[in-house]
Amino acid sequence: MIQTVTQADLPCDESLRIKKNRIAPENTDNLKRISIVTGTHGDELEGQYVCYLVQKRINEHPECLNGIIDIYPAINPIGIDSITRGIPAFDLDMNRMFPGDSEGYMLEHIANGIVTDLEGSDVCIDIHASNIFLTEIPQVRINTIFGKKLVPIAEKINIDLIWVHPSATVLESTLAHSMNAVGVPTLVVEMGVGMRITKSYCEQLTDGIFNLMSSLGMWSGEVPNVRKPLVVYDEDPISFLNAEKSGLFVAHTKHWTNVTEGQHIGDIIDPLSGKVLTTVTADCDGILFTIREYPIVDEGSLIGRILPGRELKI
Amino acid sequence: MREKIIYELKTLYRDDMRARAFEFGSGEESVCILGSLRGNEIQQTYVCSQLVKELNILEQKGAIVKDKKITVIPCANPRSINTEKRFWPIDNTDINRMFPGYDVGETTQRIAAGLFENIKSYKYGIQFTSFYMPGRFIPHIRMMSTGEEDVEQAKLFGMPYVVRRKVRPYDTTTLNYNWQLWETKAYSVYTTTTADIDEASAKQGIKSVLHFLKCIGVIDESVSTNAGYHSKLLWNTDMVNVRNTHSGIYRPVLQSGQQAEAGDLLARIIDPYTGEITEKIIAPCTGTIFFSHSNPLVYSSTAVVKIVPEN
């Protein structure tokens, strides 16, 4: 059943409505609930396809559903509509506004309406898609303060990597932090790249969501085997490759591959002079798990990330 | 006056981005004054440009106190100014959410680190900054309550108000917050506008900073300054927020700086199709209008007016 979670009027003949679709058996007494949230950043679309795939599989075998699935595909609908990462007209990051304020101004009110509606979920999955600049392997990012509780849940959703990162005060205003703080285990999924759909990643995560549902007793249907993710903790070093020159980055190495120290990752070139400005090389042996997708770089732009000392079994 | 480039970033096709500082006097790093960090902070840049002009004259008259150095950076982000984008042109990140910065991190982290390295040792830090909502303010000093803030000294600016507010999570990466962590006494100065020039409040900003510089012994006491106000100290929560119910076209009646009596008409909301008034925004109390919405369009449930109540 499609419901409006919260809404506010825009200036000219339009309401901003945050909608969800609740999929559940007729009798919902004592059933567990998973909420799937996406579309916080208007340029991240991978989660859109996951929302569709989850419903498609349920619709194929509705008799197997023994729980409540709430799907919130667009919590920043005007951002998605206008290919804007933040909230158009305000230039604000929706994911820095939580938990919001029911008595606050329009956007705080909307943010609080979303948080309030999500309360009571047994698990919340907040799907992001990196951004337009970087391609990411399917992964869950977890604030270290919630690590113990969330890592076992994240291991069920068929991602390749779990990254338990240090706590940062500025991240306290994210949806995931706000939900975890009120006791709703919330996983932040990052995968793929902005403005695109990576079908294989979306299918992979969908498999994982059904595995999680199965483990919670919410799904009695068939569940594919899921992969065991690499887990990286904040004490583990991660190598960041940043552009040393501004220019055009052209990759020479594929994403999610083993690399060795000194390996050629790509070049930063100058189309005006026809010169290679700098060569980007791996600074350690490991797995290249992030790669630059958008070619224009400024000095400092992130080119890639390497997990040192790890190796993919191929 | 000495000109100095404190941070430079090379780009692919555009001119290199330079953060240019203007220094007056020498010796102790006394006061750093920063204008714009964002591309729409034109008023902030303008006020600082006028301060550079004033301080240059004062220096030529020998009015900068011995062993005191003042640095003014009118614009630390010309790349965004020149494209009229509030944030960094490529990735839309906000330099004022990147402090203290990271010199081998991403671009805006590097810029923040490069700036901060040059300005973190000053005794006083003054930042002309802006609000994310479109509107007009009464000129005021705004401070985060970190436990390190010096409210009494903030009154020396002689602005109409000194406003304190609690720290929110996203504040911890702002320049003001990090200045305070590094034991710089930091003050955010708000004049009336951001993307438009407001001469009256720009003059107020210049007068206030010069008055402050005199009060803290950085410019000579013989310099004639008069900021004009005994600052009223308040918390942002002391203000009464007036919200609209309806969205539509916003037509203000009273503006920031004006007095309102309880029951006065503050603004009208107009239906964009029929021209009918859908809502009258009425003052719920008597007081001074501190902030007034300035965008011709308004969303529902917006704090269109903030009033400092009379009592």
Coordinates of C-alpha atoms in Angstrom, one line a residue, chain B residues 163-293:
Chain B
V163 CA 23.8 36.0 19.5
R164 CA 24.9 32.8 21.0
R165 CA 23.8 29.3 20.0
K166 CA 24.6 25.8 21.0
V167 CA 27.0 23.8 18.8
R168 CA 25.4 21.3 16.4
P169 CA 27.3 18.3 15.0
Y170 CA 27.9 20.0 11.6
D171 CA 29.5 23.0 13.3
T172 CA 32.5 21.1 14.3
T173 CA 34.1 21.4 10.8
T174 CA 33.6 25.1 10.5
L175 CA 36.3 27.7 10.6
N176 CA 34.8 29.4 13.6
Y177 CA 34.7 26.2 15.7
N178 CA 38.2 25.2 14.8
W179 CA 39.6 28.7 15.5
Q180 CA 38.2 28.4 19.0
L181 CA 39.7 24.9 19.4
W182 CA 43.1 26.4 18.5
E183 CA 42.5 29.1 21.1
T184 CA 41.8 31.9 18.7
K185 CA 38.9 34.1 19.9
A186 CA 36.5 33.7 17.0
Y187 CA 33.6 35.9 15.9
S188 CA 31.2 35.5 13.1
V189 CA 30.0 38.8 11.8
Y190 CA 26.7 38.9 9.9
T191 CA 25.7 42.0 7.9
T192 CA 22.4 42.2 6.3
T193 CA 22.8 40.4 3.0
T194 CA 24.9 37.8 1.1
A195 CA 24.6 37.8 -2.7
D196 CA 23.6 41.5 -2.8
I197 CA 25.4 44.5 -1.6
D198 CA 23.8 46.4 1.3
E199 CA 25.7 49.6 1.8
A200 CA 24.3 50.5 5.2
S201 CA 25.1 47.3 6.9
A202 CA 28.5 47.0 5.0
K203 CA 29.4 50.4 6.6
Q204 CA 28.2 49.1 10.0
G205 CA 30.4 46.0 9.6
I206 CA 33.5 48.2 8.8
K207 CA 32.8 50.5 11.7
S208 CA 32.3 47.6 14.0
V209 CA 35.5 45.9 13.1
L210 CA 37.5 49.1 13.3
H211 CA 36.0 49.9 16.7
F212 CA 36.8 46.4 17.9
L213 CA 40.4 46.7 16.7
K214 CA 40.7 49.9 18.6
C215 CA 39.2 48.4 21.8
I216 CA 41.6 45.5 21.8
G217 CA 44.6 47.8 21.2
V218 CA 45.5 46.9 17.6
I219 CA 44.8 50.2 16.0
D220 CA 45.7 53.5 17.7
E221 CA 43.3 54.9 20.3
S222 CA 43.4 58.2 18.6
V223 CA 41.5 56.8 15.6
S224 CA 38.0 58.0 15.7
T225 CA 35.6 55.0 15.7
N226 CA 32.1 54.7 16.9
A227 CA 30.2 51.5 16.2
G228 CA 27.1 52.9 17.7
Y229 CA 25.4 50.3 19.8
H230 CA 25.6 48.7 23.3
S231 CA 25.2 45.2 22.1
K232 CA 22.2 43.2 23.4
L233 CA 23.2 39.7 24.3
L234 CA 20.8 36.9 23.5
W235 CA 20.6 33.2 22.7
N236 CA 19.1 32.3 19.3
T237 CA 16.4 30.5 21.2
D238 CA 15.3 33.8 22.7
M239 CA 14.0 34.8 19.3
V240 CA 10.4 34.2 18.3
N241 CA 10.3 32.3 14.9
V242 CA 7.3 33.3 12.8
R243 CA 6.3 30.6 10.3
N244 CA 4.0 30.6 7.4
T245 CA 1.5 27.9 6.8
H246 CA 0.9 28.4 3.1
S247 CA 3.5 28.4 0.4
G248 CA 3.4 30.8 -2.5
I249 CA 4.7 34.3 -3.4
Y250 CA 6.1 36.2 -0.5
R251 CA 5.5 39.9 -0.2
P252 CA 7.2 41.4 2.9
V253 CA 5.6 44.4 4.7
L254 CA 8.2 44.9 7.5
Q255 CA 11.9 44.1 7.1
S256 CA 14.8 43.3 9.4
G257 CA 15.7 46.2 11.6
Q258 CA 12.2 47.5 11.9
Q259 CA 10.0 47.4 15.0
A260 CA 6.8 45.3 15.1
E261 CA 3.9 45.6 17.4
A262 CA 2.1 42.4 18.3
G263 CA -0.6 42.1 15.7
D264 CA 1.2 44.0 13.0
L265 CA 1.2 42.7 9.5
L266 CA 4.6 41.3 8.7
A267 CA 4.1 39.8 5.2
R268 CA 1.5 38.5 2.8
I269 CA 1.5 35.1 1.0
I270 CA 0.0 35.4 -2.5
D271 CA -1.5 32.6 -4.5
P272 CA 0.7 32.4 -7.6
Y273 CA -2.2 31.7 -9.9
T274 CA -5.1 33.8 -8.6
G275 CA -3.2 36.7 -6.9
E276 CA -5.4 36.2 -3.8
I277 CA -3.9 36.6 -0.4
T278 CA -3.7 33.1 1.1
E279 CA -2.1 34.1 4.4
K280 CA -1.3 37.2 6.4
I281 CA 1.8 36.8 8.5
I282 CA 1.1 38.6 11.8
A283 CA 3.6 39.5 14.5
P284 CA 2.9 37.3 17.5
C285 CA 4.7 39.7 19.8
T286 CA 6.2 43.2 20.0
G287 CA 9.8 43.4 19.2
T288 CA 12.6 44.0 16.7
I289 CA 12.6 42.1 13.5
F290 CA 16.0 40.3 13.5
F291 CA 15.6 38.3 10.3
S292 CA 13.2 38.6 7.4
H293 CA 12.8 36.2 4.4

